[in-house]
PDB file of C-alpha atoms in Angstrom:
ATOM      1  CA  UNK Z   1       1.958  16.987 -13.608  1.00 49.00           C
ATOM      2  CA  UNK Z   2      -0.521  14.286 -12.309  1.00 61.00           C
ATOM      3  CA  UNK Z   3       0.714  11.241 -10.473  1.00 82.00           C
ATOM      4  CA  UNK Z   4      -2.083   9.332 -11.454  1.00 92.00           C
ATOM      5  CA  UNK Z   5      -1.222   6.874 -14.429  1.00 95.00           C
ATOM      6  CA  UNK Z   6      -2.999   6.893 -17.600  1.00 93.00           C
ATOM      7  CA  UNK Z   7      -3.392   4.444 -20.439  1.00 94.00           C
ATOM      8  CA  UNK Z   8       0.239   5.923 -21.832  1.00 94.00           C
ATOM      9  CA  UNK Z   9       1.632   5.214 -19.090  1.00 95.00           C
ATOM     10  CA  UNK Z  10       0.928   1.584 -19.506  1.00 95.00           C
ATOM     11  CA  UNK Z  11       3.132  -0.713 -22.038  1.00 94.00           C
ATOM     12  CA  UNK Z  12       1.493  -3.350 -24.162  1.00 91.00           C
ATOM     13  CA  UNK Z  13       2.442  -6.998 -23.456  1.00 88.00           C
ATOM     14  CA  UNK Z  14       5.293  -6.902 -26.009  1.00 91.00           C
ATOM     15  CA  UNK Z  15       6.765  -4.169 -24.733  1.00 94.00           C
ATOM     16  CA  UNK Z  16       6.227  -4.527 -21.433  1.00 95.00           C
ATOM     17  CA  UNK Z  17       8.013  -8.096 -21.593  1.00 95.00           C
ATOM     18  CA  UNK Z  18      10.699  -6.402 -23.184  1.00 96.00           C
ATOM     19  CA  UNK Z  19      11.543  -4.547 -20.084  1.00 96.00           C
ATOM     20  CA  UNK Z  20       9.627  -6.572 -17.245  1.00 96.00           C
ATOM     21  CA  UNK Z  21      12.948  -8.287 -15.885  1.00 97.00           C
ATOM     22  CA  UNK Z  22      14.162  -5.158 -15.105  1.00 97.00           C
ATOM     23  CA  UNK Z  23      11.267  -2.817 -14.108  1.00 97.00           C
ATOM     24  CA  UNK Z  24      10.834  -6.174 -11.926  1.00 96.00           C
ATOM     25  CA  UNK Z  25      14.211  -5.598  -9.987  1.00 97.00           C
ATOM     26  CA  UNK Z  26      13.636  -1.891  -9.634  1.00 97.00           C
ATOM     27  CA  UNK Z  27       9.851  -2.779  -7.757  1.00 97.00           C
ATOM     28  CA  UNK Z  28      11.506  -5.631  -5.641  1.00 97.00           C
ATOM     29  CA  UNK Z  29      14.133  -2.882  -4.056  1.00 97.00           C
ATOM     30  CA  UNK Z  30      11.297  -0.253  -3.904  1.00 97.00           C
ATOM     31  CA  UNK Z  31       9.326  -2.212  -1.995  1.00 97.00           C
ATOM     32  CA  UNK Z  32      11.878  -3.887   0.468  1.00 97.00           C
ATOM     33  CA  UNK Z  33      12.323  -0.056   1.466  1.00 98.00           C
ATOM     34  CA  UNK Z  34       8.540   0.608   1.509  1.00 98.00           C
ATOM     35  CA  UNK Z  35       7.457  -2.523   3.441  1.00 98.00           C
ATOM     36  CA  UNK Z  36       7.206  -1.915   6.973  1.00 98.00           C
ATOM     37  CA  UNK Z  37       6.110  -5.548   9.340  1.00 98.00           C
ATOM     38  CA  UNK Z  38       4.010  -4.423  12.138  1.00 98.00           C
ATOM     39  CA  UNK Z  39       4.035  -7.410  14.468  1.00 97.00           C
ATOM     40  CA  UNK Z  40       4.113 -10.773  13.837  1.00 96.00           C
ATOM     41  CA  UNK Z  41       1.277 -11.312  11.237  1.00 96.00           C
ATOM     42  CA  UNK Z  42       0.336  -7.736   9.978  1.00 98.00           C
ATOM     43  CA  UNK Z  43       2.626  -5.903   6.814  1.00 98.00           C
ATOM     44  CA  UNK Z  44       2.132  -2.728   5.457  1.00 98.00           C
ATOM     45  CA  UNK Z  45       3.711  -1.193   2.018  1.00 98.00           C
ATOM     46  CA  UNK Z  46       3.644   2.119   1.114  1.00 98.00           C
ATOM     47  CA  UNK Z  47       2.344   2.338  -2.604  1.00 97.00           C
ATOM     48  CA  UNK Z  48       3.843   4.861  -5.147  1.00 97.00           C
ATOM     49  CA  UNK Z  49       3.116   4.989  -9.106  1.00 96.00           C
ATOM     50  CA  UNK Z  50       6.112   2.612  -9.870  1.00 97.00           C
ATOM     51  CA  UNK Z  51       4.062   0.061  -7.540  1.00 97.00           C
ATOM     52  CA  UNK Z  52       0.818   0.548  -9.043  1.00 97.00           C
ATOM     53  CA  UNK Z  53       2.024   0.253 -12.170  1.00 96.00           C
ATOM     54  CA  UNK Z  54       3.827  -2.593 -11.701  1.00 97.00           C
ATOM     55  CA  UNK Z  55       0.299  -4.208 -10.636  1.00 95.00           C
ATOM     56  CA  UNK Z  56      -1.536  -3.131 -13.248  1.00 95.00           C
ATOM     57  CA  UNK Z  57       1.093  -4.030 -15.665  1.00 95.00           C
ATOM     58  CA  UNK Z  58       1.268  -7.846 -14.197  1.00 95.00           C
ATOM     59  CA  UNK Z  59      -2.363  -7.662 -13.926  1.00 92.00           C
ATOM     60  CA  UNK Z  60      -2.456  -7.528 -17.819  1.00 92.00           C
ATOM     61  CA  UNK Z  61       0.161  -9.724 -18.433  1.00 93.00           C
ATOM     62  CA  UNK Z  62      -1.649 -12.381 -16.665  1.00 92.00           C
ATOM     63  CA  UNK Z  63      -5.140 -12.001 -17.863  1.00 91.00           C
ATOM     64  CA  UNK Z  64      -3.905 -11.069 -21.312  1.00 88.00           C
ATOM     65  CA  UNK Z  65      -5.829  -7.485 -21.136  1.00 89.00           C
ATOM     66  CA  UNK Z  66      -5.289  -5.926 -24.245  1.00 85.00           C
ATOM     67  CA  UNK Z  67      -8.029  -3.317 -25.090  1.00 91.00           C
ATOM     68  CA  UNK Z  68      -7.868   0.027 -23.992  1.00 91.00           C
ATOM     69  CA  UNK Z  69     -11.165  -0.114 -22.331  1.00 94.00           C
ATOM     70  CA  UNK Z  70      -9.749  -3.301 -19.924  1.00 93.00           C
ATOM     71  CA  UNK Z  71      -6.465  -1.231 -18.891  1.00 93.00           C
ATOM     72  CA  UNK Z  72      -8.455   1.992 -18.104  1.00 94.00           C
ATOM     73  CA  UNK Z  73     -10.889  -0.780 -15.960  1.00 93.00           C
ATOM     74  CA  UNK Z  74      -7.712  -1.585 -13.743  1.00 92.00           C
ATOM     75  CA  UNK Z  75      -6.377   2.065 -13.865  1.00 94.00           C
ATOM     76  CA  UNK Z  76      -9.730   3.005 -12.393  1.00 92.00           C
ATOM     77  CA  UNK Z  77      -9.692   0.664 -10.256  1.00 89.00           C
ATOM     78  CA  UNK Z  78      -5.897   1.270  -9.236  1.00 92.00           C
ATOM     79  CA  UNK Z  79      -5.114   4.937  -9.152  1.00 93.00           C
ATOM     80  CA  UNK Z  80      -6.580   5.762  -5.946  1.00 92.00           C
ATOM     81  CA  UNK Z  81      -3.818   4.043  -4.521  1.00 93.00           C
ATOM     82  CA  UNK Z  82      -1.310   6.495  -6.309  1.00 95.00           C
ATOM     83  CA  UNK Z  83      -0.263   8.951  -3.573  1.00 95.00           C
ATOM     84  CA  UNK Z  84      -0.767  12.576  -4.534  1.00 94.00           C
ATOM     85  CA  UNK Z  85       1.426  15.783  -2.802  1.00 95.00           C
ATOM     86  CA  UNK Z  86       0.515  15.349   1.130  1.00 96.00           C
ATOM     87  CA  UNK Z  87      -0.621  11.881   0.811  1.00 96.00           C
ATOM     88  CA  UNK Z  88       0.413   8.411   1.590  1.00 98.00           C
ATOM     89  CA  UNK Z  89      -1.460   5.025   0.334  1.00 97.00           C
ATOM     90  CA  UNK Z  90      -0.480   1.740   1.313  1.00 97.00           C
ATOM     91  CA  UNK Z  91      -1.584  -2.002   1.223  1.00 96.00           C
ATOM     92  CA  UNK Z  92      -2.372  -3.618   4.798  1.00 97.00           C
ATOM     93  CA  UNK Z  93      -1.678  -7.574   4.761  1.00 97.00           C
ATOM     94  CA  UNK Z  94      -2.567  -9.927   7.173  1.00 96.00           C
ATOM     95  CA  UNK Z  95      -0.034 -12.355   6.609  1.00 95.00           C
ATOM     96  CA  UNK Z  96      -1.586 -15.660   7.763  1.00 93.00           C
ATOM     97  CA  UNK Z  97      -0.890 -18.467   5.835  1.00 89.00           C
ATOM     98  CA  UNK Z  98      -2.655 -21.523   7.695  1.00 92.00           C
ATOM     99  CA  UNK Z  99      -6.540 -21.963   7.893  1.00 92.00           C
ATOM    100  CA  UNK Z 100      -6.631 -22.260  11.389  1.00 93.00           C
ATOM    101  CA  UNK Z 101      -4.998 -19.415  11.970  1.00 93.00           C
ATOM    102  CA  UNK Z 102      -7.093 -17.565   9.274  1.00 92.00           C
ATOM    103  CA  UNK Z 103     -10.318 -18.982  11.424  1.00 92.00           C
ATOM    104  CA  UNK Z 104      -8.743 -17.819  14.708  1.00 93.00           C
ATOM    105  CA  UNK Z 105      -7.221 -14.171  13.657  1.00 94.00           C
ATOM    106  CA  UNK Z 106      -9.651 -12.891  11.188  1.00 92.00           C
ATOM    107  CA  UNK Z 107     -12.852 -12.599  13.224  1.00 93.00           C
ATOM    108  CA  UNK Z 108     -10.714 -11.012  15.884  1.00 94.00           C
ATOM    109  CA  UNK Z 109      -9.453  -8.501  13.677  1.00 94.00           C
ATOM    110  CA  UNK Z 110     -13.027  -6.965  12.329  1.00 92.00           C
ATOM    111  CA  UNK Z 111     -12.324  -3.097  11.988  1.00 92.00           C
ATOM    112  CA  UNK Z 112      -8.459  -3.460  11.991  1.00 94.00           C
ATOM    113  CA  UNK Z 113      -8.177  -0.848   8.668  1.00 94.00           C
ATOM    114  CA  UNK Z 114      -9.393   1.902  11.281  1.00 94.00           C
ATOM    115  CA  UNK Z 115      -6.385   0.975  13.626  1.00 96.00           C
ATOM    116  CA  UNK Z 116      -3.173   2.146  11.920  1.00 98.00           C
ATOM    117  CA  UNK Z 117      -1.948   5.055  12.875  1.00 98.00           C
ATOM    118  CA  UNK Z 118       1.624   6.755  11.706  1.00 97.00           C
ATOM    119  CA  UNK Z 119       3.495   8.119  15.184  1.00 97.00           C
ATOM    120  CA  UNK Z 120       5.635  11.437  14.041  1.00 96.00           C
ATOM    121  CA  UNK Z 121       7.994  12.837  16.739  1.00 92.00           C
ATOM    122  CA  UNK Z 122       9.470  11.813  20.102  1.00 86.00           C
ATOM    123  CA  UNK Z 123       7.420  10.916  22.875  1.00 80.00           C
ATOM    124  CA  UNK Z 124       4.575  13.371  24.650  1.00 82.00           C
ATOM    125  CA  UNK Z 125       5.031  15.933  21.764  1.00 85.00           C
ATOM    126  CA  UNK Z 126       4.145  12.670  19.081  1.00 91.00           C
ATOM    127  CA  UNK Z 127       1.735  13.870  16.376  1.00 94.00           C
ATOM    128  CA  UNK Z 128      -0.345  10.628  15.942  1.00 95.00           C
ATOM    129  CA  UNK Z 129      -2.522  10.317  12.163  1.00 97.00           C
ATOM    130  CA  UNK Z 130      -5.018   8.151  11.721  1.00 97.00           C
ATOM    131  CA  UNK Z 131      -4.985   6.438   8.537  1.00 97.00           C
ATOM    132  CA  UNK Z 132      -8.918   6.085   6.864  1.00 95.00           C
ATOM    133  CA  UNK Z 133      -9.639   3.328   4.729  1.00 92.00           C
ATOM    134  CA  UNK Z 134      -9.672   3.671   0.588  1.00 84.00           C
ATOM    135  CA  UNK Z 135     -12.834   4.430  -0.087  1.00 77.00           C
ATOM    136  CA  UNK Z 136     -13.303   2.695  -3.568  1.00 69.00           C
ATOM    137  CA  UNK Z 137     -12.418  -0.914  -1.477  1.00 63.00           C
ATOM    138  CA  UNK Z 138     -13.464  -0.094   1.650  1.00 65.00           C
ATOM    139  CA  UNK Z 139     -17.232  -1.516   1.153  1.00 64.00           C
ATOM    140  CA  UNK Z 140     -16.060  -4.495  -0.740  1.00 63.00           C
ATOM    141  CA  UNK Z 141     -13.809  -5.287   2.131  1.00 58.00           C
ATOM    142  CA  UNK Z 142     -15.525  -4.326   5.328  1.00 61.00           C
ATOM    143  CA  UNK Z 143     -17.605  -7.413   6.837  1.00 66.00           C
ATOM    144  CA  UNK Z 144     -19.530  -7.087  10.521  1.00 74.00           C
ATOM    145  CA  UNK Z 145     -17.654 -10.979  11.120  1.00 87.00           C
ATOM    146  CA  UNK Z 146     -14.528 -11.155   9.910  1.00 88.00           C
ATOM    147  CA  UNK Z 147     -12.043  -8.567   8.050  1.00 90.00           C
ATOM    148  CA  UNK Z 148     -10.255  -9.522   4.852  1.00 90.00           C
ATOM    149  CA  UNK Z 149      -6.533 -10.528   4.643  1.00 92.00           C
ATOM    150  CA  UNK Z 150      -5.962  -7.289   2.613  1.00 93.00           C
ATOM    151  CA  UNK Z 151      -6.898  -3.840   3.448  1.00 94.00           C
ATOM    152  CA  UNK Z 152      -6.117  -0.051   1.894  1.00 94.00           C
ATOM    153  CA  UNK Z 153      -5.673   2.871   3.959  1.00 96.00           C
ATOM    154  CA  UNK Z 154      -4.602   6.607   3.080  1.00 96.00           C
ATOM    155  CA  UNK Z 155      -3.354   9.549   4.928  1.00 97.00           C
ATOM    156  CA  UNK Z 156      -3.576  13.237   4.508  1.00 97.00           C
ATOM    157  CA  UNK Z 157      -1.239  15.222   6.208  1.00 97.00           C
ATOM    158  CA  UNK Z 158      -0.649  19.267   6.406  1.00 96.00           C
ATOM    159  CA  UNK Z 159       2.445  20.734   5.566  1.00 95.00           C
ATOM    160  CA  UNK Z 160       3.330  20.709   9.008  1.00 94.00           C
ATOM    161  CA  UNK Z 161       2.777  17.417   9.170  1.00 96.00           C
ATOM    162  CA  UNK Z 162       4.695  16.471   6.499  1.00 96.00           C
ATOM    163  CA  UNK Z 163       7.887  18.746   7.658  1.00 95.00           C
ATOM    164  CA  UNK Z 164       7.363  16.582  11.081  1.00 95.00           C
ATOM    165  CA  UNK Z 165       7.899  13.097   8.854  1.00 96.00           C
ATOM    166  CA  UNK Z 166      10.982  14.820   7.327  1.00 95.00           C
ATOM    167  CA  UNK Z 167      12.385  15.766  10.507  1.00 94.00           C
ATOM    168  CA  UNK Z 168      11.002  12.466  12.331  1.00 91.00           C
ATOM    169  CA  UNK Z 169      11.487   9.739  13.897  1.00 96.00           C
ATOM    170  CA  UNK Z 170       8.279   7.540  12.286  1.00 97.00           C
ATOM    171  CA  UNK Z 171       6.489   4.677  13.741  1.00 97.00           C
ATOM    172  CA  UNK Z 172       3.369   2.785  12.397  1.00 98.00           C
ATOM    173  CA  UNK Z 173       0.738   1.763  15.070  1.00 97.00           C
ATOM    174  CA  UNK Z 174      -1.616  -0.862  15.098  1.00 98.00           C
ATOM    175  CA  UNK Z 175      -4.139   0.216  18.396  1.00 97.00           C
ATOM    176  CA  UNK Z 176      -7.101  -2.695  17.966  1.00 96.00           C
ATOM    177  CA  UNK Z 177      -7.977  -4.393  20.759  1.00 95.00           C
ATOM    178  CA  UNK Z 178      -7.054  -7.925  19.092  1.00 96.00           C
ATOM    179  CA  UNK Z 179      -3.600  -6.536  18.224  1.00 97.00           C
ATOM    180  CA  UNK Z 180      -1.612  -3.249  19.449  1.00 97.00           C
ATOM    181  CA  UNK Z 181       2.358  -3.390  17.988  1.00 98.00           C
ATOM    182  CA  UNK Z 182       4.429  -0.951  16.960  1.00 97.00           C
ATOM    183  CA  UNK Z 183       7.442  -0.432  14.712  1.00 97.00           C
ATOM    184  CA  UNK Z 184       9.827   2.417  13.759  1.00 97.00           C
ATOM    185  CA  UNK Z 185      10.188   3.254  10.561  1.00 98.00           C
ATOM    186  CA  UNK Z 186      13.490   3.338   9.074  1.00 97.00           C
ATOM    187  CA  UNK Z 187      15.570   6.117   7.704  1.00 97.00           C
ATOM    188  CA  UNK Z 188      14.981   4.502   4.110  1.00 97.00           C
ATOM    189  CA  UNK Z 189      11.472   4.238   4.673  1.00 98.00           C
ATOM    190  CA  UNK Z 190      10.772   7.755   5.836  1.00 97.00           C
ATOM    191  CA  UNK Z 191      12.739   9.112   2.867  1.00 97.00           C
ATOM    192  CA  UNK Z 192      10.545   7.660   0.491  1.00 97.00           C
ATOM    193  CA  UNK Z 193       7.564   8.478   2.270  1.00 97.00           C
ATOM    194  CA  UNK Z 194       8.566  11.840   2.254  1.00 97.00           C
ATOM    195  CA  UNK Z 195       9.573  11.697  -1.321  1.00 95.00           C
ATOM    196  CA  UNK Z 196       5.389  10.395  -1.606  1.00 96.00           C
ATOM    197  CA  UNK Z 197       4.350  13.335   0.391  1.00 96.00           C
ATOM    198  CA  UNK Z 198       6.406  15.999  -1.611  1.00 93.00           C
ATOM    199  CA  UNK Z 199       4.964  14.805  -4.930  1.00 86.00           C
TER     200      UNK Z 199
END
């Protein structure tokens, strides 16, 4: 079975406000587990189908998208953000909320989607992935001054790889030279990641 979402997969407005309060709930706790703060301004989350549907579903509710031909728009748009078996997609946010800040950080942190990198194992015997950005965004987001406050990045790991998430411990990396942090992932984290990664 595909992971990627299709037009079926996607309720009209009157049904989907029929069960939006509580498909609502379920995405808040998903992503409380998925969100991982790198630092003190950057926050990634790890995207799975329930998230990107969740989007696209809002997305329509919002701009009243009713035609088939307007969901498949965000659904193309969208579904490269759907992890398949061996992947993991997520949403990089600079979280800066005050324009001098935005003025000061974001011309510093040019180039920053190339920068995250997932840390699997202990120590000297760490396997260290490189995430890549999205490619479908990653022109409309990618400026020679400053970066944009949101970013997509993907990883493809081996089978090995993805036995050394299961077995772990995790950490994402940040490694630009405007910004190195770290953070370990927790156990609630990794097993959803690894629930991404077995499809």
């Amino acid at each position: 079975m595909s992971t990627k979402l299709t037009l079926s997969d996607i309720a009209d407005v009157r049904a989907y406000e029929r069960e939006r309060d509580e498909f609502r709930r379920h995405v808040i706790a998903l992503k409380k587990r998925r969100r991982v703060h790198v630092g003190p301004i950057v926050t990634l989350v790890f995207e799975n189908r329930d998230t990107i549907r969740f989007q696209i579903q809002e997305m329509a509710r919002v701009e009243n998208l009713i035609s088939d031909e307007a969901i498949q728009g965000e659904l193309d748009i969208y579904n490269s953000l759907v992890p398949g078996p061996g992947e993991l997609c997520a949403t990089l946010f600079i979280e800066l909320t005050e324009d001098a800040q935005m003025r000061e950080w974001l011309p510093k942190l040019v180039g920053i989607e190339r920068t995250v990198v997932l840390s699997v194992g202990v120590d000297e015997a760490a396997v260290l992935l490189r995430a890549r950005p999205e490619a479908a965004h990653e022109a409309q987001l990618t400026r020679d001054e400053v970066t944009a406050a949101v970013h997509y990045v993907h990883w493809t790991l081996t089978l090995d790889e993805v036995a050394a998430v299961e077995a772990g411990p995790v950490s994402l990396l940040i490694d630009h030279g405007s910004y190195t942090e770290a953070a370990r992932l927790s156990p609630e984290t990794v097993a959803e990641l690894v629930n991404d990664l077995r499809g």
